[in-house]
GROMACS .gro file of C-alpha atoms in nm:
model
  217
    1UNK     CA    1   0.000   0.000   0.000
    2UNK     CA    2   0.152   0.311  -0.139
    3UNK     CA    3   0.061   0.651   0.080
    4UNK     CA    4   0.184   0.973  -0.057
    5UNK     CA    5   0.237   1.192   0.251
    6UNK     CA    6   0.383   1.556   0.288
    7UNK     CA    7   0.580   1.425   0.537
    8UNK     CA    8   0.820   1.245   0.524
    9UNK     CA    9   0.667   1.219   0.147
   10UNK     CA   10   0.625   0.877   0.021
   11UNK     CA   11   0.533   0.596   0.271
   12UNK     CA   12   0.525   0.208   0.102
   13UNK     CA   13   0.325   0.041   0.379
   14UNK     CA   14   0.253  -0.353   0.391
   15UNK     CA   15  -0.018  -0.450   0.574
   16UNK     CA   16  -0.103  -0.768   0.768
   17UNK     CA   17   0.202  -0.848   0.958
   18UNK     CA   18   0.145  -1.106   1.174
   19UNK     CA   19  -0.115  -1.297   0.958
   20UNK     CA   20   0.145  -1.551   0.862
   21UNK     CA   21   0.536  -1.628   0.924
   22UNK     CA   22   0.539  -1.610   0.543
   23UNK     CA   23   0.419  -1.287   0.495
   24UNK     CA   24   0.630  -1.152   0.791
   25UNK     CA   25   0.918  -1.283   0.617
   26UNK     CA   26   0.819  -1.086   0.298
   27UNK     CA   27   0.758  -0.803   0.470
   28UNK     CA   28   1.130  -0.842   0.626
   29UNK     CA   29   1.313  -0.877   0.356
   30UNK     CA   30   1.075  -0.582   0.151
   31UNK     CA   31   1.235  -0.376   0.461
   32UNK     CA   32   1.591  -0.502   0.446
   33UNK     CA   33   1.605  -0.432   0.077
   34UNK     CA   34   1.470  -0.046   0.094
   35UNK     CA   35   1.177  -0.130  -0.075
   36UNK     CA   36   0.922  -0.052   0.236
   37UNK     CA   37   0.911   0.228   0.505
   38UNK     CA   38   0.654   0.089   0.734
   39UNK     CA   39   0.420  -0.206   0.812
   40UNK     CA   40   0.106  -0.224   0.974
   41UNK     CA   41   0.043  -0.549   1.224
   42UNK     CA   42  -0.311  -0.749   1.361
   43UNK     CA   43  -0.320  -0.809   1.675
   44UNK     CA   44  -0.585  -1.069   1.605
   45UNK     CA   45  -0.391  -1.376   1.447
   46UNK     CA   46  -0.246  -1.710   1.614
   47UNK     CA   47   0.119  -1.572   1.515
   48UNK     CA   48   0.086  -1.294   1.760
   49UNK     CA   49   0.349  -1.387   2.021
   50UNK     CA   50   0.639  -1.473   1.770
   51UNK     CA   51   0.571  -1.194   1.551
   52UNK     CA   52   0.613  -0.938   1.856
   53UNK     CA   53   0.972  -1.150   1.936
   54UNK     CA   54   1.048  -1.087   1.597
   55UNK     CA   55   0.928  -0.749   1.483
   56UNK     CA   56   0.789  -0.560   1.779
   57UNK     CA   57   1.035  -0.619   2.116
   58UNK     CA   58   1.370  -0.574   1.873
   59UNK     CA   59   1.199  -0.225   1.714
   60UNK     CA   60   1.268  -0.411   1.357
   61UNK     CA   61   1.105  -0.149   1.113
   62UNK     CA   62   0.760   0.105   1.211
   63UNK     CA   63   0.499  -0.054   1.290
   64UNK     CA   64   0.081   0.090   1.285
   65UNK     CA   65  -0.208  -0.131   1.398
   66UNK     CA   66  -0.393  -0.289   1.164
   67UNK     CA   67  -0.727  -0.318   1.306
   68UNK     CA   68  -0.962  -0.569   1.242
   69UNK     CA   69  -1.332  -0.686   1.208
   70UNK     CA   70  -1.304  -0.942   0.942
   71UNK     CA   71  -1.032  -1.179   0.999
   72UNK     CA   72  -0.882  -1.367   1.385
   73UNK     CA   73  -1.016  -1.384   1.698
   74UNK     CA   74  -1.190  -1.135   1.856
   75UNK     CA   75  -0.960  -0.942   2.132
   76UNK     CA   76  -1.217  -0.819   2.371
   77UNK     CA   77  -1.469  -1.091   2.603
   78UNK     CA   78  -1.729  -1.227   2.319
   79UNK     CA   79  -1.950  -1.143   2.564
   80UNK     CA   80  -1.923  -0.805   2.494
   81UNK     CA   81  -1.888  -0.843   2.115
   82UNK     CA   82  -2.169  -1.104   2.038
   83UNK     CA   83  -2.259  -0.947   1.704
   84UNK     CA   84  -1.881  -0.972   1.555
   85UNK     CA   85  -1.781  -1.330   1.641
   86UNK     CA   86  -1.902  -1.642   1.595
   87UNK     CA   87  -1.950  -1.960   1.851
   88UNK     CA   88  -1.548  -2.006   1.845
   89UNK     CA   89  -1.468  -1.640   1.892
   90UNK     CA   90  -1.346  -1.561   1.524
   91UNK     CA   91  -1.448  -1.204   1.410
   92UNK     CA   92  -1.731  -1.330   1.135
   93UNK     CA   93  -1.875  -1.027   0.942
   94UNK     CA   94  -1.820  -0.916   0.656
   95UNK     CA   95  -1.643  -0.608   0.494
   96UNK     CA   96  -1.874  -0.529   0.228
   97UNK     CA   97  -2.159  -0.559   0.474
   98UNK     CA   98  -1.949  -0.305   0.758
   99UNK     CA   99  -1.861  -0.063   0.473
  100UNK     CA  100  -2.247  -0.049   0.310
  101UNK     CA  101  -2.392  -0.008   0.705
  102UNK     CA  102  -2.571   0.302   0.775
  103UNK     CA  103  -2.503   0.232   1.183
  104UNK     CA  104  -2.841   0.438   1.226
  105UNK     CA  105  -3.097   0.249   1.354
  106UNK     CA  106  -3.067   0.045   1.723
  107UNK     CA  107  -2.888  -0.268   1.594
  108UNK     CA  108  -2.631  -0.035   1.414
  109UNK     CA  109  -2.558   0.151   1.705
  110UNK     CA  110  -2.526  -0.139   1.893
  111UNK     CA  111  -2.282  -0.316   1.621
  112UNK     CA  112  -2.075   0.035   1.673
  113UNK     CA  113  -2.074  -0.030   2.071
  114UNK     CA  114  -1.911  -0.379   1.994
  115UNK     CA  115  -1.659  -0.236   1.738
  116UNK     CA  116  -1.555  -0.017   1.931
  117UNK     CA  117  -1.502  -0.213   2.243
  118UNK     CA  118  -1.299  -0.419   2.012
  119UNK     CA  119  -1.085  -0.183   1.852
  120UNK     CA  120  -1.022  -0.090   2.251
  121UNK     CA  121  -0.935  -0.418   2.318
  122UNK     CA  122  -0.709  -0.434   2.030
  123UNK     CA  123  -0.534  -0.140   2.074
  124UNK     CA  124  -0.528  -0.245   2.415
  125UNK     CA  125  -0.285  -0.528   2.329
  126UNK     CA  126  -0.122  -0.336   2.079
  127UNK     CA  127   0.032  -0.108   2.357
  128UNK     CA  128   0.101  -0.437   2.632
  129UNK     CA  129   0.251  -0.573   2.357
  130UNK     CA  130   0.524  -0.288   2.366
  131UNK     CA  131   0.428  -0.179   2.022
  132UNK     CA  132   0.445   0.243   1.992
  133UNK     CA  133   0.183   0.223   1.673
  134UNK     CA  134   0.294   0.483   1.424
  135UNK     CA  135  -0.033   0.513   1.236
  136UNK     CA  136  -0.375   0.317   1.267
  137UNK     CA  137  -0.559   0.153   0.928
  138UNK     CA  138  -0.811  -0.174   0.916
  139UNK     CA  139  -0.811  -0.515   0.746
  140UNK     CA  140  -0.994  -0.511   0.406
  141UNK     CA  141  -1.046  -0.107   0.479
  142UNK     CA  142  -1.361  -0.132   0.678
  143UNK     CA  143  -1.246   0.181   0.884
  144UNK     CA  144  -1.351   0.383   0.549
  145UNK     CA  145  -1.751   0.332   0.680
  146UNK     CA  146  -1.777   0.683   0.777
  147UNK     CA  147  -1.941   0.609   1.134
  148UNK     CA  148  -1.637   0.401   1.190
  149UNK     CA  149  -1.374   0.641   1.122
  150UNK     CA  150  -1.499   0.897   1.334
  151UNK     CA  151  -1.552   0.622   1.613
  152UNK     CA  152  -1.144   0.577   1.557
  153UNK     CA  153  -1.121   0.935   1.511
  154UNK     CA  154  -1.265   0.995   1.901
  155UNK     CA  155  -1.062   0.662   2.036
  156UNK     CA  156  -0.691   0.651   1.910
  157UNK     CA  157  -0.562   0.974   2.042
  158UNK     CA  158  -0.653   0.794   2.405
  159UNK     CA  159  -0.388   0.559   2.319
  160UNK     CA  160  -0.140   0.761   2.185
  161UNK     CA  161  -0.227   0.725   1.780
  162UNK     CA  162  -0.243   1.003   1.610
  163UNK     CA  163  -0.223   0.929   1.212
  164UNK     CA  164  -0.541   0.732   1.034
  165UNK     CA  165  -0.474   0.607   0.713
  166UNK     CA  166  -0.744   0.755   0.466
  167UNK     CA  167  -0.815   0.537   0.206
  168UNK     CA  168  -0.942   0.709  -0.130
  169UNK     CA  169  -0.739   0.648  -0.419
  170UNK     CA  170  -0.771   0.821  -0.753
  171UNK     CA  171  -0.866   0.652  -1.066
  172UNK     CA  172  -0.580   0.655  -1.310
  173UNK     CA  173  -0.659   0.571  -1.640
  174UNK     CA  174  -0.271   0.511  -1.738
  175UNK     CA  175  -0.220   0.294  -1.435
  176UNK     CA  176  -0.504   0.051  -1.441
  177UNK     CA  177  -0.494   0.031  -1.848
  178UNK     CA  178  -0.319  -0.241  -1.921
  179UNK     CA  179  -0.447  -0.464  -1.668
  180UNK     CA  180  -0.798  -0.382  -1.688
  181UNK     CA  181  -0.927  -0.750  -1.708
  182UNK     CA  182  -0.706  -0.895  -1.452
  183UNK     CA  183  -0.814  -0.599  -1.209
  184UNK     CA  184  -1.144  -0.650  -1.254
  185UNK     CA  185  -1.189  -1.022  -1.211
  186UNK     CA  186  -1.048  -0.966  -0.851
  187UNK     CA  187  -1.308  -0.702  -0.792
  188UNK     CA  188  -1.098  -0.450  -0.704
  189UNK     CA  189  -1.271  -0.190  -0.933
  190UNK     CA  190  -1.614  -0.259  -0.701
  191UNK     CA  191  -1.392  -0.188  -0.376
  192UNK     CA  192  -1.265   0.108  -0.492
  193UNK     CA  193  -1.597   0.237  -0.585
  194UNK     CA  194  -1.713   0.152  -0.286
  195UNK     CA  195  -1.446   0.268  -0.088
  196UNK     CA  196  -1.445   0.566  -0.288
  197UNK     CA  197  -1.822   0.661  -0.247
  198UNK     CA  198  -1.759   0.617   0.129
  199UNK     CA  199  -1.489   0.813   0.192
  200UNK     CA  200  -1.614   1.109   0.012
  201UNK     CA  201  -1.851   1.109   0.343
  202UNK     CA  202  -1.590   1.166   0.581
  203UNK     CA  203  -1.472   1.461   0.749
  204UNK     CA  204  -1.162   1.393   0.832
  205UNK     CA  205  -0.967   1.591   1.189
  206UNK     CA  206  -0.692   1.334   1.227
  207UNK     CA  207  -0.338   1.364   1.023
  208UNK     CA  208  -0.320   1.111   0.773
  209UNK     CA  209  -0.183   1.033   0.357
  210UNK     CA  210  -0.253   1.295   0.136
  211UNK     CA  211  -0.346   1.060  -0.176
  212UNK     CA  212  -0.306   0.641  -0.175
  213UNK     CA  213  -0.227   0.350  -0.422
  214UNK     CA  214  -0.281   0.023  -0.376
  215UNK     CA  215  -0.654  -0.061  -0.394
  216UNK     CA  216  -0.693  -0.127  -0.733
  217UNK     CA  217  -0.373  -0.389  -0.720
   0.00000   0.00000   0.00000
C-alpha cells in the first residue's frame, strides 16, 4: 500500500504483519532491501506472540495497527462483542456488509458499541505488547464506513495514535490500463468504488496520507 504523505513524502506500507510467518518474512526482507518504510500489524492472528519476538520487542522497522473486524479472533470478552464473532470467537462479518452499514438504527448503534469495544481491546494489546503504533488503518479497509472512522477518530488519540490512514485512491486511467481484465476479475474496481463513495462522506480531523495506491492492485 503506497501513501503519498507531505511528510516524510512517500510511505510504502505492507499490511497484515502477523497474519502468517510467510508474509512476515516478505515483509522483512521488503524492509531489508529499501523497498518498504513501514508495516502495519493485527493483533488478532495465532502468530501474535512470535511476531512481537520478531518485529515488535527488537523495534525491527515502524509498525501501525492494523485493526480488524473481518479476519482472527476477537480481542475483547465475546460477551461483549456477540454481534462480531461467531460460537469459536473468530471475528465473522463481513467487509462489504461493515462498509455499506448506515449504523443508524438500534442494531447499528449497537454493532458500533461492539466495534468499538474491540478496537479498545485491540489497541489495548497493541500497547502491552510494547508496540508504539505509528499510524492506525483496518483489514480489508472497513475503517472507510464513515461512522467508523470517526468512532477511531474519538478513540486513538486515548492511546497515543495520532495518524489514520485515509483510504481514497484516484482513478488513473494510465495505471489501471493495461491490466484492466485482470483488475477487474479480482473485484478490485467494485472496492474502490465503494471505498471511494464512502470516503467522500468523511470529514476527516486526524493527520493522515494525502493521496493512496494500492486498492486497485
Amino acid at each position: 500500500m503506497v501513501e503519498k504523505s507531505l511528510s516524510p513524502g512517500l510511505i510504502v506500507n505492507a499490511d497484515d504483519l502477523g497474519i502468517h510467518p510467510s508474509i512476515n518474512a516478505g515483509i522483512l526482507s521488503a524492509y531489508r532491501n529499501g523497498i518498504l518504510t513501514s508495516c502495519s500489524m493485527l493483533m488478532t492472528t495465532r502468530y501474535l506472540e512470535e511476531t512481537v519476538r520478531d518485529f515488535v520487542r527488537p523495534a525491527t522497522l515502524p509498525i501501525g495497527i492494523h485493526l480488524s473486524l473481518t479476519l482472527g479472533k476477537a480481542v475483547a470478552d465475546t460477551a461483549e462483542v456477540p454481534d462480531l464473532v461467531d460460537d469459536e470467537g473468530n471475528l465473522k462479518l463481513s467487509a462489504g456488509r461493515l462498509l455499506l452499514s448506515s449504523h443508524r438504527d438500534s442494531a447499528g448503534q449497537s454493532l458500533l458499541r461492539q466495534i468499538r469495544r474491540e478496537f479498545e481491546a485491540q489497541l489495548g494489546r497493541g500497547l502491552d505488547c510494547g508496540l508504539k503504533p505509528t499510524h492506525a488503518d483496518a483489514h480489508q479497509h472497513v475503517h472507510m464506513s464513515p461512522p467508523i472512522f470517526s468512532l477511531l477518530e474519538e478513540v486513538l488519540p486515548r492511546f497515543g495514535v495520532h495518524r489514520l490512514r485515509c483510504s481514497r485512491e484516484p482513478f488513473r486511467p494510465f495505471a489501471v490500463a493495461a491490466d484492466l481484465l485482470p483488475i477487474a476479475r479480482r473485484l478490485n474496481l467494485a472496492k474502490w468504488a465503494l471505498l471511494r463513495w464512502r470516503s467522500g462522506q468523511i470529514k476527516r480531523h486526524l493527520a493522515g496520507n494525502h493521496d493512496l495506491f494500492g486498492v486497485l492492485y
